[in-house]
XYZ file of C-alpha atoms in Angstrom:
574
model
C -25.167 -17.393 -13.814
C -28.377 -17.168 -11.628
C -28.267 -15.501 -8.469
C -29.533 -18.393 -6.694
C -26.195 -20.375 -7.834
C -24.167 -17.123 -7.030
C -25.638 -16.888 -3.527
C -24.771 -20.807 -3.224
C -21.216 -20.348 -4.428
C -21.090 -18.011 -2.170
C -21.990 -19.650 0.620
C -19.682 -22.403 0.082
C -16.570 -19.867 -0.045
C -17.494 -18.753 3.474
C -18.014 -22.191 4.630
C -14.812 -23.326 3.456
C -12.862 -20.681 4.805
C -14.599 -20.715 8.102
C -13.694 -24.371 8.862
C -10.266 -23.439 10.066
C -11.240 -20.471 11.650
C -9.174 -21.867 15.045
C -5.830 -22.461 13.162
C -3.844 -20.116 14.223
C -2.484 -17.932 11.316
C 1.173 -17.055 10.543
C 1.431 -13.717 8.750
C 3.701 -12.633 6.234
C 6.765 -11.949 7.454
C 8.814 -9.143 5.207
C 9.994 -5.989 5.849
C 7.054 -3.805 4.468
C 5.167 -5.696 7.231
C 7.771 -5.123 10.024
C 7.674 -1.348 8.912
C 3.341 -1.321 9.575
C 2.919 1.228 7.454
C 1.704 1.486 3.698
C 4.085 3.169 1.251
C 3.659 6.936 -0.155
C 3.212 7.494 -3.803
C 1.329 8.933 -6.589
C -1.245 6.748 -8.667
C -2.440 6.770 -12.372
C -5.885 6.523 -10.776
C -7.771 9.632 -11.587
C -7.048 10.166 -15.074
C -8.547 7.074 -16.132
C -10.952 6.679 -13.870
C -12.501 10.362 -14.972
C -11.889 9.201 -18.887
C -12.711 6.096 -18.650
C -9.514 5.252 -20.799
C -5.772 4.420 -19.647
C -3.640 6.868 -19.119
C -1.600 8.062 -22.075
C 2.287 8.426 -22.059
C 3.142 12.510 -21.957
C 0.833 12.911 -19.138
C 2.050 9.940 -17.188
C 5.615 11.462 -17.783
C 4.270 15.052 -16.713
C 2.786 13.452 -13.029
C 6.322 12.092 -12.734
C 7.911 15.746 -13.163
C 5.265 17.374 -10.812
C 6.003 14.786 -7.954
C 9.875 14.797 -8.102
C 9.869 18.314 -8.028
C 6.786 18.631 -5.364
C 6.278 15.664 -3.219
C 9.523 13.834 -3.478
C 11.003 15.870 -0.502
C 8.110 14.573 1.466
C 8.920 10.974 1.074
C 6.416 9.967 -2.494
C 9.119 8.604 -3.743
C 7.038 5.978 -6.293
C 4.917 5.881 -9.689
C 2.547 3.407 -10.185
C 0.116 2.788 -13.123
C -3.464 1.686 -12.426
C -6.100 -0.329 -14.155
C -7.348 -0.086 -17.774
C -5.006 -2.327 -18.974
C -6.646 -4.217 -21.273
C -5.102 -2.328 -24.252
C -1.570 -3.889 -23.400
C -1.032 -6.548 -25.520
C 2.727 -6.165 -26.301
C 4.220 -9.357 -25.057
C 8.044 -10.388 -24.604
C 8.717 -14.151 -26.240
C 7.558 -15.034 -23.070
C 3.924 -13.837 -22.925
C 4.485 -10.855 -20.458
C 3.357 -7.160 -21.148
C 6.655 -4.997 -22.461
C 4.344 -2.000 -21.597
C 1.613 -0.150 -19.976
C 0.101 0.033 -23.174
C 0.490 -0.810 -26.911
C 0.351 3.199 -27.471
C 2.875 3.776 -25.291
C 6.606 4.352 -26.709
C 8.404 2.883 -23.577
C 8.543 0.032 -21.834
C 8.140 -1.018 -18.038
C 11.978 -1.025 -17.700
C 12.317 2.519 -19.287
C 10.324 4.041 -17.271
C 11.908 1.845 -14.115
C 15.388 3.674 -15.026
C 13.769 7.043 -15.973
C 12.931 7.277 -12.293
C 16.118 5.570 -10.692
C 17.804 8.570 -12.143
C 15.801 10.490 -9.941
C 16.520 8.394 -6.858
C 12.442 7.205 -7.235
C 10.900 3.614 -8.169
C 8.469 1.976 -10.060
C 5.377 0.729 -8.888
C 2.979 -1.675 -11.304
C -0.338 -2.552 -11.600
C -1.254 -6.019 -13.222
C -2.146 -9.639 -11.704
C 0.528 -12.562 -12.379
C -2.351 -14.899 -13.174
C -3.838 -13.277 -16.056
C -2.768 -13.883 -19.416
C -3.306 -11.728 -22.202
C -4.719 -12.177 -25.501
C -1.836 -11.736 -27.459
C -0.049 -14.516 -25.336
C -2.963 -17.017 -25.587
C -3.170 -16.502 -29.469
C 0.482 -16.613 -30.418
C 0.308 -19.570 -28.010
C 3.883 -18.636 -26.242
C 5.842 -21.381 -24.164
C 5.681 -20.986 -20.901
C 9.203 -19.597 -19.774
C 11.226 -22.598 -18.330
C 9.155 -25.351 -20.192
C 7.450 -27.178 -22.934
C 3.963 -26.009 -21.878
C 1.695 -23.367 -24.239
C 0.033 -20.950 -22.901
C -3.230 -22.134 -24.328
C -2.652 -25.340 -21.772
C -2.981 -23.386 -18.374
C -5.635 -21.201 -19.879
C -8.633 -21.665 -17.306
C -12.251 -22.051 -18.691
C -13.131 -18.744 -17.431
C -11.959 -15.222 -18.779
C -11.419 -11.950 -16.802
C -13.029 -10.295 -20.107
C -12.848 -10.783 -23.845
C -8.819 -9.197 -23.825
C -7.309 -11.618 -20.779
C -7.505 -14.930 -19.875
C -7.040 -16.416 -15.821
C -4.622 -18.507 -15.618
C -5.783 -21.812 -13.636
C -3.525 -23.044 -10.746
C -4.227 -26.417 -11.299
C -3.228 -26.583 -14.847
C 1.002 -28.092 -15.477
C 2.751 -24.763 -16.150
C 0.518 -22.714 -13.921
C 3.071 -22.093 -11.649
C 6.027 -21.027 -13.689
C 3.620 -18.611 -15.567
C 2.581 -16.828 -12.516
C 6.253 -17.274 -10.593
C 7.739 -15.828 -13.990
C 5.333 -12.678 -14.020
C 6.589 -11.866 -11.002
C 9.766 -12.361 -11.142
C 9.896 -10.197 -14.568
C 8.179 -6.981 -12.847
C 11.449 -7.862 -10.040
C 13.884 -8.004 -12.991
C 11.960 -4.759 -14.745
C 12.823 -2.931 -11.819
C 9.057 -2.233 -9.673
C 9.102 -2.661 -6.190
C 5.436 -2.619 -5.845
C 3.017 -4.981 -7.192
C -0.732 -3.739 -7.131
C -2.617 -7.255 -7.452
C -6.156 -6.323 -8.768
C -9.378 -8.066 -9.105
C -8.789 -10.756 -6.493
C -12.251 -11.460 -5.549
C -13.118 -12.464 -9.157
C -10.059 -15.330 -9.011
C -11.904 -16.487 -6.082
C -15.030 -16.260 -7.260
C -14.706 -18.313 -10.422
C -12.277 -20.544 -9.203
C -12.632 -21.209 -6.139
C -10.843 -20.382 -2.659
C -8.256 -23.101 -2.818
C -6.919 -22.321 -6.252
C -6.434 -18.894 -4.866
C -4.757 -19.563 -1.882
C -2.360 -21.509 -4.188
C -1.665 -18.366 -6.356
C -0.900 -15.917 -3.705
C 1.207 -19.127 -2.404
C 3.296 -18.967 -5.706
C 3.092 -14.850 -5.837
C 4.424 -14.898 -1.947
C 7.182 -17.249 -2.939
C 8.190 -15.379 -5.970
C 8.386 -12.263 -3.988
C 10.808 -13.196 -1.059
C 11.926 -9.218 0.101
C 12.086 -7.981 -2.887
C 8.639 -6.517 -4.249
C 5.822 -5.491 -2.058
C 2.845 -7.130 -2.981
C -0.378 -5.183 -2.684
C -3.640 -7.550 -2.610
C -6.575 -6.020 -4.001
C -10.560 -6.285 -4.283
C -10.142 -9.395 -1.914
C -13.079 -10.975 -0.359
C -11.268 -11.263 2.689
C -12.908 -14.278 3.992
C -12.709 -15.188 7.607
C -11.634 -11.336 8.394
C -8.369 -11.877 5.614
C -7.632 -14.640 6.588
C -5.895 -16.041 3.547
C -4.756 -12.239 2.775
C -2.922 -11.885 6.014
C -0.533 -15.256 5.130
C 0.302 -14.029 1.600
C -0.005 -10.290 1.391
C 1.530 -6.929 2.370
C -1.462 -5.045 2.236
C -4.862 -5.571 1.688
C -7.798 -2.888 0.242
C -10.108 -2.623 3.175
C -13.012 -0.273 1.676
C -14.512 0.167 -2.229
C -12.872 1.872 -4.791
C -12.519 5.491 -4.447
C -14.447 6.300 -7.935
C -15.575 10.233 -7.460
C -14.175 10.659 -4.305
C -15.981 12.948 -1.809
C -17.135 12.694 1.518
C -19.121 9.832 0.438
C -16.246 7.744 -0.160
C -14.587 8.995 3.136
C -17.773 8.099 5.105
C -20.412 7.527 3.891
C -21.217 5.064 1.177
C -22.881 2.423 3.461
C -22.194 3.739 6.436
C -22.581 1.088 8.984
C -23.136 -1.866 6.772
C -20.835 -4.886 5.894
C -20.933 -7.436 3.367
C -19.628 -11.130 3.449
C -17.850 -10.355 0.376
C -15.917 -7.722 -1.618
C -16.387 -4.729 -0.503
C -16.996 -5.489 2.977
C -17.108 -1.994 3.547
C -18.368 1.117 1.303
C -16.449 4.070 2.756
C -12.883 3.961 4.194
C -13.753 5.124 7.689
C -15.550 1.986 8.442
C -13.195 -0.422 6.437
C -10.687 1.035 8.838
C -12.621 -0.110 11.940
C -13.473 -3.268 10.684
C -9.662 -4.232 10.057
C -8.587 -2.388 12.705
C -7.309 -5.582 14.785
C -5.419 -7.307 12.159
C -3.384 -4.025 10.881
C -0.092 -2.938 12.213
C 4.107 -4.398 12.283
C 3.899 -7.992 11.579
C 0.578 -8.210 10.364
C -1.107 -6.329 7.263
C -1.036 -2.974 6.049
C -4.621 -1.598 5.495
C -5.043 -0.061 2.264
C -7.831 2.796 2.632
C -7.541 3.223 -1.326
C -6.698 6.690 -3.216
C -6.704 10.271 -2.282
C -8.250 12.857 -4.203
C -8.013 16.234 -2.518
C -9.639 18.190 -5.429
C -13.111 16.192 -4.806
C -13.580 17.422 -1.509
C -15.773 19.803 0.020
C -13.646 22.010 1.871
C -10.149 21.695 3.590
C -11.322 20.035 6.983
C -12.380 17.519 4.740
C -9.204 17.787 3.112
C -6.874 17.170 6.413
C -9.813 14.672 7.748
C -9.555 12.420 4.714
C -5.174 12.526 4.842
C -5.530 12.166 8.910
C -7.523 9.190 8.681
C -5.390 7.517 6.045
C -1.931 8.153 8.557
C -4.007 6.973 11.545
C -4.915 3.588 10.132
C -1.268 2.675 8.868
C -2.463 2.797 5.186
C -0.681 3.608 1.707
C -0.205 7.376 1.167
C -1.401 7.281 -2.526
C -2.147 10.646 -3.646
C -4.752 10.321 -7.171
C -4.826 14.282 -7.798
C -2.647 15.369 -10.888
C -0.344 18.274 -11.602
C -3.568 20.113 -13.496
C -6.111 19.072 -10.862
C -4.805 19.167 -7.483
C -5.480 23.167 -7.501
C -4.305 24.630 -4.267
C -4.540 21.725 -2.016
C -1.034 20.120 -2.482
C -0.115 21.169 1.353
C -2.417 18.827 2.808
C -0.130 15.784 1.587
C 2.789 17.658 2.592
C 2.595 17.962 6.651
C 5.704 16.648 7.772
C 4.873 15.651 11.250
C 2.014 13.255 9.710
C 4.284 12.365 7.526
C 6.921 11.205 9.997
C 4.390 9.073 11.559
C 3.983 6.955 8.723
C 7.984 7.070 8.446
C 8.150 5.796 11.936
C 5.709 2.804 11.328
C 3.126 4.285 13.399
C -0.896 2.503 13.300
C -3.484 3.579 15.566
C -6.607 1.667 16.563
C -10.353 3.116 17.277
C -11.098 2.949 21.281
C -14.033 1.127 19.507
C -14.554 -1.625 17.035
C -18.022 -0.506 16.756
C -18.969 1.338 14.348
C -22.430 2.110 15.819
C -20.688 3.432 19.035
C -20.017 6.963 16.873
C -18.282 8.750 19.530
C -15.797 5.972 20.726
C -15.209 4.832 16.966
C -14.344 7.990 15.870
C -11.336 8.499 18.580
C -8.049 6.779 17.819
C -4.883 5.901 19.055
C -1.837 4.247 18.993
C 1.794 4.737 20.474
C 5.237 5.541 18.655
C 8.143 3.991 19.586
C 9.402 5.576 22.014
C 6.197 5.926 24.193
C 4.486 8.650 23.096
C 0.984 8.880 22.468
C -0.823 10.266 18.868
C -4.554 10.615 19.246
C -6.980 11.336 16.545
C -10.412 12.702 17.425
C -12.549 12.626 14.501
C -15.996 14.051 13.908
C -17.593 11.894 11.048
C -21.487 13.873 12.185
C -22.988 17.147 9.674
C -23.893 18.750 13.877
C -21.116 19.991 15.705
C -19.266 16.831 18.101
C -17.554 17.015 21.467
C -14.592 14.171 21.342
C -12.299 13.685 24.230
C -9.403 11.396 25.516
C -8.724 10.632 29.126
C -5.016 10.110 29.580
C -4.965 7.869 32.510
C -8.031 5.900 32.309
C -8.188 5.192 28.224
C -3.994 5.610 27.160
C -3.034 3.977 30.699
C -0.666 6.907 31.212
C 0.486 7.118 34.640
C -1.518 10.058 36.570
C -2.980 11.219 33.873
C -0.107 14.071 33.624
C 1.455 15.151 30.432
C 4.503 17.428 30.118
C 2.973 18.598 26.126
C 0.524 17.944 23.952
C 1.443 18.523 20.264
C -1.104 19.413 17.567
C -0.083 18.198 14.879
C -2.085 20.188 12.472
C -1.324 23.891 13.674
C 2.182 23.077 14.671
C 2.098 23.783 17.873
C 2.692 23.123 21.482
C -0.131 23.099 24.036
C 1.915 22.342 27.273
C 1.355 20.520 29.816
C -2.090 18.916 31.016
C -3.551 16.626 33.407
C -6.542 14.350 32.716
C -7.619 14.245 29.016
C -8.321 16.764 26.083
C -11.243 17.455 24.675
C -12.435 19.562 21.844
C -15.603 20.659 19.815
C -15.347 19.801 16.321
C -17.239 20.856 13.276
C -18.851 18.792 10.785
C -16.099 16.553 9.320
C -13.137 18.023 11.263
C -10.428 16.477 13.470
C -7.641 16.809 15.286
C -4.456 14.628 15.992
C -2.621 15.390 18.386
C 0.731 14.164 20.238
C 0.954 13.511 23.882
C 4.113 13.088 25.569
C 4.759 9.850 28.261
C 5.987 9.877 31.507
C 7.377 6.163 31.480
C 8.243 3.484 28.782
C 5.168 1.916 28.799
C 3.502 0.263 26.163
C -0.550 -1.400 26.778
C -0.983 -4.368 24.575
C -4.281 -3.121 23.572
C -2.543 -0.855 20.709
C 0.249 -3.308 20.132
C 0.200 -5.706 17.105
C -2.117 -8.727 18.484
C -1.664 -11.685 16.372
C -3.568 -14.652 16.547
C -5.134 -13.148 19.443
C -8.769 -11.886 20.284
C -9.195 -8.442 19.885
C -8.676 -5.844 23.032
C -10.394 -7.309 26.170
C -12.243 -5.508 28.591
C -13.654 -8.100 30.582
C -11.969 -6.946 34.191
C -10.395 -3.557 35.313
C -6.615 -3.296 33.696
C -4.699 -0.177 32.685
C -6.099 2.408 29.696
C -8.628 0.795 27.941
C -8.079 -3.003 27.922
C -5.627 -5.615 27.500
C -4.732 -8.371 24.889
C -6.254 -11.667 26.025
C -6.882 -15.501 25.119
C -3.014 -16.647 24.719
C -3.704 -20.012 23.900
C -3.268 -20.424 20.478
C 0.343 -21.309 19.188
C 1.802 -18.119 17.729
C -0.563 -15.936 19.731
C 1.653 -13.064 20.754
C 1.978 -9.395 20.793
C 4.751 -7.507 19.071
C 5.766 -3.957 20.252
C 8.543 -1.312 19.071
C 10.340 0.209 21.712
C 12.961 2.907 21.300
C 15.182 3.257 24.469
C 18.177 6.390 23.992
C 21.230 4.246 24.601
C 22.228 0.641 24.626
C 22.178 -1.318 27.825
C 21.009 -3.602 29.960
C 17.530 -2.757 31.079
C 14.114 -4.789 32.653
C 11.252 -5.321 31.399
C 8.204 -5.132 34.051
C 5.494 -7.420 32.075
C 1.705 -6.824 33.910
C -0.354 -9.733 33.076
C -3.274 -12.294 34.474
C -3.401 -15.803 34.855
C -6.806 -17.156 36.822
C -5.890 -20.286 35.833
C -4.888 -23.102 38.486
C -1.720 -24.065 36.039
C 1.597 -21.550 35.628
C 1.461 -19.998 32.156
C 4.666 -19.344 29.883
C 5.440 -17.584 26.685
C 8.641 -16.724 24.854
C 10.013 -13.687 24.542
C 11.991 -12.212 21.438
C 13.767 -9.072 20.787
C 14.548 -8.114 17.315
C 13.781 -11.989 15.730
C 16.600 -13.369 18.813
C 14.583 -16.156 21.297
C 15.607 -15.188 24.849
C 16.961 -17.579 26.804
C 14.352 -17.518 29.958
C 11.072 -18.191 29.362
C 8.515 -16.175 30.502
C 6.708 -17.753 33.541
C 2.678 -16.373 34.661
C 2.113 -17.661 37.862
C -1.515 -18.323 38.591
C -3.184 -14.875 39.692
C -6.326 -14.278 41.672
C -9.729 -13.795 39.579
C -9.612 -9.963 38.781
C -6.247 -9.767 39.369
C -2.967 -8.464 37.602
C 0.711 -9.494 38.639
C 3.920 -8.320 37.496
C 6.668 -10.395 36.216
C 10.301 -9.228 35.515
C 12.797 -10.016 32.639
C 16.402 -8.362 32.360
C 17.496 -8.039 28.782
C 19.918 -5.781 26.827
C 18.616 -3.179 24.101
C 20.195 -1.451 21.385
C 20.072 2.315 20.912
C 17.113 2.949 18.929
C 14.025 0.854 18.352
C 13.865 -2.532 19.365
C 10.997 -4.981 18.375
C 9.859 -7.433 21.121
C 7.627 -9.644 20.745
C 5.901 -11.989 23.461
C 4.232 -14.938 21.898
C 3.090 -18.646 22.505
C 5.888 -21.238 20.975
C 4.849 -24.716 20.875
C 6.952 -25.625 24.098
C 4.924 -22.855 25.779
C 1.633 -24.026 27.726
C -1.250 -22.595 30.189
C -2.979 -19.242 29.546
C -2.537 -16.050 30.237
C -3.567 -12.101 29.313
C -1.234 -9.107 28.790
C -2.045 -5.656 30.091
C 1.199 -3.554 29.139
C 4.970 -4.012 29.381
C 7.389 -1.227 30.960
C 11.045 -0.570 30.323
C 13.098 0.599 32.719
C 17.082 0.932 33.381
């Protein structure tokens, strides 16, 4: 293929998925979305990444050891296989892969009840739509039909040892339904779909919105499906409907700061990778990560490959901040004395608690802003990470009242979350010199149940406005679109009847409305915005009844809702 014709091709995928760039977008709705956060496991990365060959079978079994008796405590509670797969050609009678590979002894169910037995799961690597050789030259039926294999074969190959299956062939769907549903029935719980952007590529953007379709459907609740090497056209759009998580930076290869932050630092492509490093894909899918939309996938961790150990805690920091996977690549002979970094338990319980953080800035250019982060747990408090991407020493600060919208700008503690230790109270901000390639994350604790919409999940929303003054540092504007709505987790101590104060802006000569929902239930009363000055915020009052414990409510545009509106924050009080 030329690259004129590629460039054209191209073109056309970014044309047709930019047409319906207004239609609002429903994400997928499961509960690896509703938790935010990415899952934390070990990955057959390294190994064959450093070999160039797959993994073999002892040493797969000796990773499993090390992390049950290491890392399992922490919460890495799955396996998963990577890529170099090729060499699995041992196929059931129905044209799926028994095994990792053909020189493995065990199969994908062995090793599914090896780790049961030691209360951890299976995670696997492959895509449902390719087909391989061994399957397309025996010629199997395709399970639950007449149809051959050969029949759904497309016209182009992934390489020489498997096929792509094409969605528009009879049978497509059955074979691609099936694969999924045997990796269910094998016992994974994680399905690491690889190689998307090549689908896409050679078929086309509507033949792969119909295989994710199929995957999603296949899937229901019961195996997380992690999309990978997607184009993410129209800023995922396609990704967000189908998908648990999406890869949001290139492949980790040799890790390093490079991969961290610097491999194209600053530039983005209109196809896979958008980003080079992780730091930036982080910024640039900043808005559409979080409960109820798409876990970002910042790719592998490597400790061993770093410089030193503030690269060490900046590279795990950064992956906890944006929500992502915890997928730790070192091995039980190359992880050296750096297995503490992965094992910080009050990181760790962010992730548990579902926690994503957003950049102050989506631009990348705007270093200092970009590199400070935050995001709010449950029940109100603040994390903050301040990084220091630079090689020259950086000052990076946080102002409590004027940036987190905390009332005052007074603090009982601040946490740091690295040292362990409390810093008592404060009043203003924080703000601390870091070296090259250091951070700090710290935990600030709220005076009031307030949450800003700004670091809320905004779906089908713009991302954070700033357009007038509104508490911390902006709001979550341009509710028009049906199923525009922000979703928040609040954690109140008991159950009870409490109100929620709702601060919002309606300039607009006609009353607004939106529905509110709290855990998945429709209230009864709709929400009603009154028309508001120019430059003005109101608040509006709802009385509800919470259970002990986190809570998700969500405020959102239904199709009997009308008018417009922004949110600034919501407030719980007794």
């Amino acid at each position: 293929m030329t690259k004129n014709i590629e460039r054209k091709i191209i073109t056309a995928l970014l044309l047709t998925t930019l047409i319906s760039v207004n239609i609002p977008v429903v994400a997928r709705d499961s509960p690896f979305t509703r938790k935010g956060t990415g899952p934390k496991y070990w990955i057959a990365y390294e190994y064959c990444w450093i070999t160039n060959m797959p993994i073999p079978e002892d040493r797969w079994k000796a990773n499993i050891d090390w992390m049950n008796t290491h890392f399992k405590s922490f919460g890495y509670d799955m396996i998963c296989n990577d890529g170099w797969i090729e060499a699995a050609q041992t196929i059931d009678n129905n044209g799926y892969i028994t095994k990792y590979n053909d020189q493995w002894e065990h199969s994908f169910k062995y090793w599914a009840d090896y780790l049961d037995e030691r209360r951890m799961k299976l995670g696997v690597y492959y895509n449902p739509m390719w087909m391989t050789k061994a399957a397309y030259d025996k010629n199997v039926s395709v399970k639950g039909t007449d149809i051959k294999a050969q029949d759904i074969a497309g016209p182009i190959s992934f390489n020489e040892p498997l096929y792509w299956v094409d969605t528009d062939r009879k049978g497509a769907k059955e074979w691609i339904q099936g694969y999924v549903k045997y990796f269910i029935e094998a016992g994974a719980t994680y399905l690491r779909i690889d190689f998307l952007e090549n689908y896409e590529k050679n078929y086309g953007t509507a033949k792969y919105i119909q295989a994710l379709e199929w995957i999603k459907e296949a899937a229901g609740n019961d195996i997380f499906l992690s999309l990978v090497m997607p184009n993410c056209f129209d800023h995922g759009r396609n990704e967000l409907k189908y998908g648990d998580m999406i890869r949001i930076d290139d492949d980790c290869f040799d890790g390093g700061w490079e991969f961290v932050s610097d491999r194209r630092r600053g530039q983005q492509k209109a196809i896979w990778p958008q980003y080079g490093n992780a730091f930036d894909g982080f910024i640039g899918f900043a808005d559409i990560g979080g409960r109820g939309q798409m876990i970002l996938d910042g790719d592998f961790m490597r400790m061993n490959t770093m410089a030193n150990d503030n690269e060490r805690v900046f590279k795990f920091s950064l992956m906890v901040m944006g929500g992502s996977a915890l997928a730790i690549a070192d091995q039980y002979d190359s992880v050296g004395e750096h297995a503490w970094v992965y094992q910080n338990t009050e990181l760790l319980e962010l992730n548990e608690q579902g926690f994503v953080a957003k950049p102050l800035s989506y631009d990348a250019k705007d270093t200092d802003k970009s590199s400070v982060w935050a995001g709010q747990l449950p029940n109100g408090d603040w994390v903050v990470g301040l990084f220091n991407r630079e090689g020259t020493k950086q000052v990076r600060s946080i102002d409590f009242e004027k940036e987190l919208g905390i009332e005052g700008g007074s603090t009982e503690n601040v946490r740091d979350l690295w040292a362990h230790k409390d810093l008592g109270s404060m009043l203003g901000g924080y703000s601390v010199e870091l070296a090259p390639h250091e951070c700090r994350i710290i935990k600030i604790k709220n005076n009031s149940l307030r949450y800003e919409a700004e670091f809320a999940s905004m779906i089908n929303t713009k991302k954070k406005q700033d357009n007038f003054r509104y508490n911390g540092c902006g709001y979550a504007g341009d509710f028009q679109n049906t199923d525009a709505k922000v979703f928040f987790a609040v954690e109140v101590p008991a159950k009870g009847n409490y109100t929620i104060q709702i601060r919002y802006a309606n300039p607009n000569k006609d009353t607004g409305t939106a529905s509110l929902y709290i855990d998945d239930k429709k209230m009864a009363n709709q929400l009603i915005f009154a028309p508001v000055k120019t430059n003005r915020w109101e608040l509006t009052e709802v009385k509800v009844s919470l259970e002990a414990g986190s809570n998700f409510i969500s405020i959102q545009k239904d199709k009997p809702d009308n008018g417009y509106f922004d949110l600034d924050y919501i407030q719980i009080v007794k």
